[in-house]
mmCIF file of C-alpha atoms in Angstrom:
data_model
loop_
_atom_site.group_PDB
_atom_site.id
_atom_site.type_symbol
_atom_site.label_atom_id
_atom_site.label_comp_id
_atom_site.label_asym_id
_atom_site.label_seq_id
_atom_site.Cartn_x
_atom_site.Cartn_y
_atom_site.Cartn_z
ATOM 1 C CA UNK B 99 26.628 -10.396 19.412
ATOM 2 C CA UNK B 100 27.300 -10.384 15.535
ATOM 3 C CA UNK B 101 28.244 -7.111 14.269
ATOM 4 C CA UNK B 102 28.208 -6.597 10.660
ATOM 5 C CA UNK B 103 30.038 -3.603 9.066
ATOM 6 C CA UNK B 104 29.102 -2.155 5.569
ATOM 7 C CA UNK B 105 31.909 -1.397 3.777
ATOM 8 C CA UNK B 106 31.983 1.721 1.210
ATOM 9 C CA UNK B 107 30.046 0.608 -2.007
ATOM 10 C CA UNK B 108 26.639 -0.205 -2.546
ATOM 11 C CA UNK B 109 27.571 -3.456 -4.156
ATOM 12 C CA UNK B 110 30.139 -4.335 -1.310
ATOM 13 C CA UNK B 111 27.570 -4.178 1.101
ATOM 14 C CA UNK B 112 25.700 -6.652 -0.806
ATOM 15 C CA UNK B 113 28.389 -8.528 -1.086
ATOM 16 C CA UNK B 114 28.872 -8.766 2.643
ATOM 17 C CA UNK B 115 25.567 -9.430 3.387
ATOM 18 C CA UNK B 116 25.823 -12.497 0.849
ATOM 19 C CA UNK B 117 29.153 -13.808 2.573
ATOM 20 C CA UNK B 118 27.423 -13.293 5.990
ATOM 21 C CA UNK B 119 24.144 -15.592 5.004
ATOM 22 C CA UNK B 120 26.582 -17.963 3.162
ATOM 23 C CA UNK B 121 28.981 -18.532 5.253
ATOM 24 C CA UNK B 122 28.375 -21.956 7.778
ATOM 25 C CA UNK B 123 30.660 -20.478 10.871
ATOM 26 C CA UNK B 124 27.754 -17.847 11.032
ATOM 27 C CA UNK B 125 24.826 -20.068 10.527
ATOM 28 C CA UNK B 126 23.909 -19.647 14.031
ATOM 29 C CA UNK B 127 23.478 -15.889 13.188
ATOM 30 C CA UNK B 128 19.612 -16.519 12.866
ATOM 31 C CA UNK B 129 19.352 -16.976 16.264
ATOM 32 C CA UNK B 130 20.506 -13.314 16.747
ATOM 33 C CA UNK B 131 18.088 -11.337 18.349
ATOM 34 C CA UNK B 132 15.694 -9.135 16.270
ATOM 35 C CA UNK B 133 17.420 -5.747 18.177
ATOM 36 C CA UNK B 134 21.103 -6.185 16.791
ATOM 37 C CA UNK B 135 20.326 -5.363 13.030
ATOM 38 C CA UNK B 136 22.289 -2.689 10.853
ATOM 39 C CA UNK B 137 19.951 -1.589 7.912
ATOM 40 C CA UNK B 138 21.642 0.049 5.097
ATOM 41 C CA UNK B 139 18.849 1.867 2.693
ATOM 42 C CA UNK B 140 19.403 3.971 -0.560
ATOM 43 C CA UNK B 141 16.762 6.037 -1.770
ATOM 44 C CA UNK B 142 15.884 7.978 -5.068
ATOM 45 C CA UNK B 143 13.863 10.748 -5.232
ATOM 46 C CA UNK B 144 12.656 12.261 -8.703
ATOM 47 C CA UNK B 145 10.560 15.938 -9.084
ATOM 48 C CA UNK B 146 9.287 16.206 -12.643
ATOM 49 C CA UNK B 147 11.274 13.220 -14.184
ATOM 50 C CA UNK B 148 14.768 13.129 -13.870
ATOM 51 C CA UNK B 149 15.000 17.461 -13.157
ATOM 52 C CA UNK B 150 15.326 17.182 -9.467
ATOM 53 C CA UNK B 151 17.074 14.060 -8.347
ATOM 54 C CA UNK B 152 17.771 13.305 -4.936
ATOM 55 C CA UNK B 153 20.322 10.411 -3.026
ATOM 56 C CA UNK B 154 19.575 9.689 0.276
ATOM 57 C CA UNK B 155 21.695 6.844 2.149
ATOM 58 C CA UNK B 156 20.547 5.846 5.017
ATOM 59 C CA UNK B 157 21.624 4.199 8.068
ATOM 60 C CA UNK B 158 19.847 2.182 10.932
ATOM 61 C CA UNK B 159 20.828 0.523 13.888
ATOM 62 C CA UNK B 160 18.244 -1.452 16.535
ATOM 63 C CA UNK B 161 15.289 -0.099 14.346
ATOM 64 C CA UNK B 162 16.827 3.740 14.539
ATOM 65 C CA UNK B 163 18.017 6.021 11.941
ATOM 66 C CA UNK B 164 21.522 7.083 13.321
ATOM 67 C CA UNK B 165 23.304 8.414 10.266
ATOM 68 C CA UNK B 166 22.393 9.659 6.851
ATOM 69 C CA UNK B 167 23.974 11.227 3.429
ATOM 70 C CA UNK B 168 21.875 13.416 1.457
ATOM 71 C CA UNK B 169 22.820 14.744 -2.273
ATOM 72 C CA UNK B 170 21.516 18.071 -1.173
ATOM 73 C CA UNK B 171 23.635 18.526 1.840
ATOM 74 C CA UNK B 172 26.469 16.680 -0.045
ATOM 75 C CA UNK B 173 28.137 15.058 2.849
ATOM 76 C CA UNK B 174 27.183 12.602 5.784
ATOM 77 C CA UNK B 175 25.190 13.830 8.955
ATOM 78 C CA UNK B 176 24.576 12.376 12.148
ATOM 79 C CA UNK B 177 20.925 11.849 13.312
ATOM 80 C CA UNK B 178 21.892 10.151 16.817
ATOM 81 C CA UNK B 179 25.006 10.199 18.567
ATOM 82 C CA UNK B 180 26.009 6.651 17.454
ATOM 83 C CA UNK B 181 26.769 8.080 14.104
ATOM 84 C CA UNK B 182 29.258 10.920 15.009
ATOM 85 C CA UNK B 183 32.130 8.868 14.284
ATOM 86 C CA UNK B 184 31.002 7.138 11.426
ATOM 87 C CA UNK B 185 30.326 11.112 9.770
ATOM 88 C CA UNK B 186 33.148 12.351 10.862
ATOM 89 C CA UNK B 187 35.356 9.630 9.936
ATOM 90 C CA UNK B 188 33.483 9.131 6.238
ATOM 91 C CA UNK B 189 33.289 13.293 5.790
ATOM 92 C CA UNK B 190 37.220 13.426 5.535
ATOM 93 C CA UNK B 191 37.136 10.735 2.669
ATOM 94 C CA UNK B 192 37.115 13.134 -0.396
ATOM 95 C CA UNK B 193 37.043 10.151 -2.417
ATOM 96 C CA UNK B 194 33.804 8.927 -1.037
ATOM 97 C CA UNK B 195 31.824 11.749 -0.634
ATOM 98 C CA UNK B 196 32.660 11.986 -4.194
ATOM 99 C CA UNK B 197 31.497 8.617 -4.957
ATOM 100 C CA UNK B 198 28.392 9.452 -3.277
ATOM 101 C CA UNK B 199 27.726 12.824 -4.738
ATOM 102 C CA UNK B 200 28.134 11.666 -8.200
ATOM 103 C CA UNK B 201 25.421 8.371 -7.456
ATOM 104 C CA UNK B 202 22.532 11.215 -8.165
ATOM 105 C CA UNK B 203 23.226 10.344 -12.029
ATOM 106 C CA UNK B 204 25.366 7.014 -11.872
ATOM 107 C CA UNK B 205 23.126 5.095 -9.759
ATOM 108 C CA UNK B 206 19.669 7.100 -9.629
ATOM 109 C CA UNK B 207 19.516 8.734 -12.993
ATOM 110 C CA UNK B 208 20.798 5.239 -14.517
ATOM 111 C CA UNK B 209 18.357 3.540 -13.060
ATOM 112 C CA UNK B 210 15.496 5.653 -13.662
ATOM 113 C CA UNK B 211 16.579 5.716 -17.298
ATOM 114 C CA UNK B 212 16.124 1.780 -17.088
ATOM 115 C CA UNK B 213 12.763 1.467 -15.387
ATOM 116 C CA UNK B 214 11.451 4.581 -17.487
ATOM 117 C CA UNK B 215 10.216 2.214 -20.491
ATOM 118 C CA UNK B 216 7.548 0.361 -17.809
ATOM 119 C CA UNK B 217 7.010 1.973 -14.777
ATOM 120 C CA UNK B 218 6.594 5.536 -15.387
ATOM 121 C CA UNK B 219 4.177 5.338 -17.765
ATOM 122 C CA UNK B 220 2.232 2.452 -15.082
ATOM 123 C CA UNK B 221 -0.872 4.176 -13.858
ATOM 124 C CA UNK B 222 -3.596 2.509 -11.723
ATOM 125 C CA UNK B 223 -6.667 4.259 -10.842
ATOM 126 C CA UNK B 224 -7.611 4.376 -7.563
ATOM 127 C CA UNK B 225 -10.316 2.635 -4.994
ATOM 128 C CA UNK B 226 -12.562 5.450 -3.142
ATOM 129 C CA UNK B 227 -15.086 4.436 -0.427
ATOM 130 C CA UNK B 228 -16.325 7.156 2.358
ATOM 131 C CA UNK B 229 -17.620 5.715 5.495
ATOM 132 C CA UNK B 230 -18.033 6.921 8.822
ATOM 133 C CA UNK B 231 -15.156 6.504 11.306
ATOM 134 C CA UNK B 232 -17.727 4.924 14.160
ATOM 135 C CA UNK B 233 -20.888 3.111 14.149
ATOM 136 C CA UNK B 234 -23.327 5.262 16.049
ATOM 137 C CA UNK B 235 -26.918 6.971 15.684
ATOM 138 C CA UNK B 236 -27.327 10.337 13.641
ATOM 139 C CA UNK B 237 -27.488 13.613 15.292
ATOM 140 C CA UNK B 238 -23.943 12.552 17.139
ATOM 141 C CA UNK B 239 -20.491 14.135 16.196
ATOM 142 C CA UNK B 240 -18.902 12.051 13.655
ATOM 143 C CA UNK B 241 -16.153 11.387 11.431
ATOM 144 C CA UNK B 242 -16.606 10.977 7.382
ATOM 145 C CA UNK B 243 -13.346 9.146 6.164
ATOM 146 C CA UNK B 244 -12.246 9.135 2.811
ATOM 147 C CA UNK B 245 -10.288 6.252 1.531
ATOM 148 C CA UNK B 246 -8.295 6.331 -1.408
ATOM 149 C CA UNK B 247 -6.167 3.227 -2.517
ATOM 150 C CA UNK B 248 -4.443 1.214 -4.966
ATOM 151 C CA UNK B 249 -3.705 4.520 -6.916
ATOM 152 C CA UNK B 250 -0.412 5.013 -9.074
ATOM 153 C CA UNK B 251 2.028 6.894 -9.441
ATOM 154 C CA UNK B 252 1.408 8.800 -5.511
ATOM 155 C CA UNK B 253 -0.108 12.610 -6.683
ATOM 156 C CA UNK B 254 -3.328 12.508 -6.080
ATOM 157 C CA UNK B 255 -5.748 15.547 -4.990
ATOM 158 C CA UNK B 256 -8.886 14.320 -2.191
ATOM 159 C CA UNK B 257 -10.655 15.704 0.338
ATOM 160 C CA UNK B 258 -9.664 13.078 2.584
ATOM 161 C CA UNK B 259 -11.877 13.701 5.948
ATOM 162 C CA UNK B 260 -15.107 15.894 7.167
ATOM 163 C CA UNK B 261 -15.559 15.982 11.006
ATOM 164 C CA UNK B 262 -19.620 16.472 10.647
ATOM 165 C CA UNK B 263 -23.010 15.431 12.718
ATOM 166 C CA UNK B 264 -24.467 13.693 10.238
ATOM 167 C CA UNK B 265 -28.435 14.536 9.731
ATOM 168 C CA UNK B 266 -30.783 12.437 8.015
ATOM 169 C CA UNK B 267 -31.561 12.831 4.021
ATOM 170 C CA UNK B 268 -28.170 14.443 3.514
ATOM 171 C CA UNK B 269 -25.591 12.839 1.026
ATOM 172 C CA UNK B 270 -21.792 13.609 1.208
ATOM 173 C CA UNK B 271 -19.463 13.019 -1.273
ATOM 174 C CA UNK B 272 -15.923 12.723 -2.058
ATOM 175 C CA UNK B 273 -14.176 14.038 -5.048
ATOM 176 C CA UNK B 274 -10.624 12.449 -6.273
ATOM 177 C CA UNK B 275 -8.565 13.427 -9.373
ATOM 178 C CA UNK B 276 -5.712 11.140 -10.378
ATOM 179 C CA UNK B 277 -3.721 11.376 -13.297
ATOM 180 C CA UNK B 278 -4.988 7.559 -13.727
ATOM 181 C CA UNK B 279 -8.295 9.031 -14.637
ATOM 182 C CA UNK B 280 -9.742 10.477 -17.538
ATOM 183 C CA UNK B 281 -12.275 12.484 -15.429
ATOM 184 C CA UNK B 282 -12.382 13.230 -11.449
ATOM 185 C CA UNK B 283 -14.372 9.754 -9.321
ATOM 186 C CA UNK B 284 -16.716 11.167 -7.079
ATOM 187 C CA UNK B 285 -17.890 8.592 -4.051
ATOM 188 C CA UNK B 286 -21.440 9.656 -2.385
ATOM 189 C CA UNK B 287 -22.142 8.572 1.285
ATOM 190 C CA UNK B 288 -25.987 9.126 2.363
ATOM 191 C CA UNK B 289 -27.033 9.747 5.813
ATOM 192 C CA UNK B 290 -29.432 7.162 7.234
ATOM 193 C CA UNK B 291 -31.645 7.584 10.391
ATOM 194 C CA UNK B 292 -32.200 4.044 12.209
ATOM 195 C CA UNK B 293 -35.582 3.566 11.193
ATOM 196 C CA UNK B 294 -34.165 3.842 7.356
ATOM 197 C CA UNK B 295 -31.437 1.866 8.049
ATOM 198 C CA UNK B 296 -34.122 -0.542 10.063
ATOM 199 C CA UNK B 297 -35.965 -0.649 6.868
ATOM 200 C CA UNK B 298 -33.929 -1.097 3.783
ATOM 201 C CA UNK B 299 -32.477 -4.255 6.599
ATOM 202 C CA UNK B 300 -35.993 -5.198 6.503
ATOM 203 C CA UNK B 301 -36.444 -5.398 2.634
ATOM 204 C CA UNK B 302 -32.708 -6.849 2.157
ATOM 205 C CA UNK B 303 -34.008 -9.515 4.333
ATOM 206 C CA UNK B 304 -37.511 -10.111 3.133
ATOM 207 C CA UNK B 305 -35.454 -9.989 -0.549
ATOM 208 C CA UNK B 306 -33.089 -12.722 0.744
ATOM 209 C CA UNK B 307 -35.966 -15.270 2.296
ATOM 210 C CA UNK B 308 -37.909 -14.661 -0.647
ATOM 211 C CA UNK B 309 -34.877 -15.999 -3.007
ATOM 212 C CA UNK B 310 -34.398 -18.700 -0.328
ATOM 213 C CA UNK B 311 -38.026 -20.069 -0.352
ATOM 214 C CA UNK B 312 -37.981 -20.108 -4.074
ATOM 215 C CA UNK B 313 -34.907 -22.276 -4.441
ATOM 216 C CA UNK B 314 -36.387 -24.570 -1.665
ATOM 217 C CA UNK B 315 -39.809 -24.784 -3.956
ATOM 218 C CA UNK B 316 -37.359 -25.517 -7.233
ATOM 219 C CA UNK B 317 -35.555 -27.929 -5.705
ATOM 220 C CA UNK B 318 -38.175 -29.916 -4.227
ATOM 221 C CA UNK B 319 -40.306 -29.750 -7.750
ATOM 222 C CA UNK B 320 -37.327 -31.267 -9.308
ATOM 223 C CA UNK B 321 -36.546 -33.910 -7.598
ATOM 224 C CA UNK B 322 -40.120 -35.035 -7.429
ATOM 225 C CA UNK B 323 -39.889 -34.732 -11.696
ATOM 226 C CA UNK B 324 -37.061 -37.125 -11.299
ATOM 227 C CA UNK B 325 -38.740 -39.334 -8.814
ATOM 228 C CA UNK B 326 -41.669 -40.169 -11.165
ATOM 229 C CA UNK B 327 -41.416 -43.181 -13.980
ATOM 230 C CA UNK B 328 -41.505 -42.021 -17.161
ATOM 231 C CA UNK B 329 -44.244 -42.475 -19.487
ATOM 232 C CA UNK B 330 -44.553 -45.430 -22.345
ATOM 233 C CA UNK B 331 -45.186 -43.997 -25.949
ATOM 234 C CA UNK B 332 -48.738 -46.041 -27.121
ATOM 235 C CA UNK B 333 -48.463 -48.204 -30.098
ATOM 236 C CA UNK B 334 -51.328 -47.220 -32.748
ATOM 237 C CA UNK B 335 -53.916 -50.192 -33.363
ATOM 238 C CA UNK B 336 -54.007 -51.467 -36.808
#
């Protein structure tokens, strides 16, 4: 089993985890299986720019969360029992946890400052399409979903889903505002009996043939233009 230990800065664990993949002695650490990984995350929350800033660090082992520091607490907690040591080993380092407690502006504030000039200002407006959850008749209970995608930065304000029976003629619609928009996207979905829906098949069909005829007809007309000779000019008689 390979066991790789994280030392105490964020850049030292990089650092190991460079050594580890470099290093030929461990080569045969790909073979590892997928359960013995230790997954070291930091993450940086904002509220309203850089007011409210927020460090978590957290700490996984076989695909679970075992130990975590977060700026708000200000000092490491256990989440399983595999990381009681590690917090209460780590908690009597004053030097760390001051380290740690001081990343809120050295390492989150720093580097919000940096990607301020490009990403905060990004926006992309968002995809909306309402559809129903399963394909079956009207007059059956139903779920209308609400899809919203592709949107930046994440506040956004949707109705997301209406539990309904759907009934013929009626039209339901979903309203999203985004701060990529200049004005609030509403998406209509219109309820459909199956002899509509049997219909509007119909004239998509009959619409398709009709196209598919006509290119047939245009295709055979021209290559019976280019099958014929072509026509001598006559000379005038003096």
């Amino acid at each position: 089993m390979l066991h790789l230990c994280f030392s105490r800065g964020f850049w030292m664990a990089a650092l190991t985890v460079m050594l580890v993949v470099l290093s030929p002695p461990l080569a045969l650490a790909r073979d590892t299986p997928p359960h013995f990984l230790h997954l070291l995350k930091f993450e940086c929350h904002f509220f309203n720019g850089t007011e409210r800033v927020r460090l978590l660090e957290r700490q996984y082992y076989n695909g679970e969360e075992f130990l975590r520091f977060d700026s708000d607490v200000g000092e490491y907690r256990a989440v399983t029992e595999l990381g009681r040591p590690d917090a209460k080993d780590w908690n009597s380092q004053k030097d760390l946890l001051e380290q740690r407690r001081a990343e809120v502006d050295t390492y989150c504030r720093h580097n919000y400052r940096i990607l301020d000039t490009f990403l905060v200002p990004r926006r992309a407006e968002p995809t909306v399409t309402v559809y129903p959850a399963k394909t079956q008749p009207l007059q059956h209970h139903n779920l209308l979903v609400c899809s919203v995608t592709g949107f930046y930065p994440g506040h956004v304000e949707t109705m997301v889903m209406l539990e309904t029976v759907p009934q013929s003629g009626e039209v339901y619609s979903c309203r999203v505002e985004h701060p990529s928009l200049t004005s609030p996207v509403t998406v209509e979905w219109r309820a459909r009996s199956e002899s509509a829906q049997g219909k509007m098949m119909s004239g998509i069909g009959g619409f398709v043939l009709g196209l598919l005829f006509v290119a047939v007809g245009l295709f055979i007309y021209f290559k019976n233009q280019k099958g014929r000779p072509a026509l001598q000019p006559t000379g005038l008689l003096s």
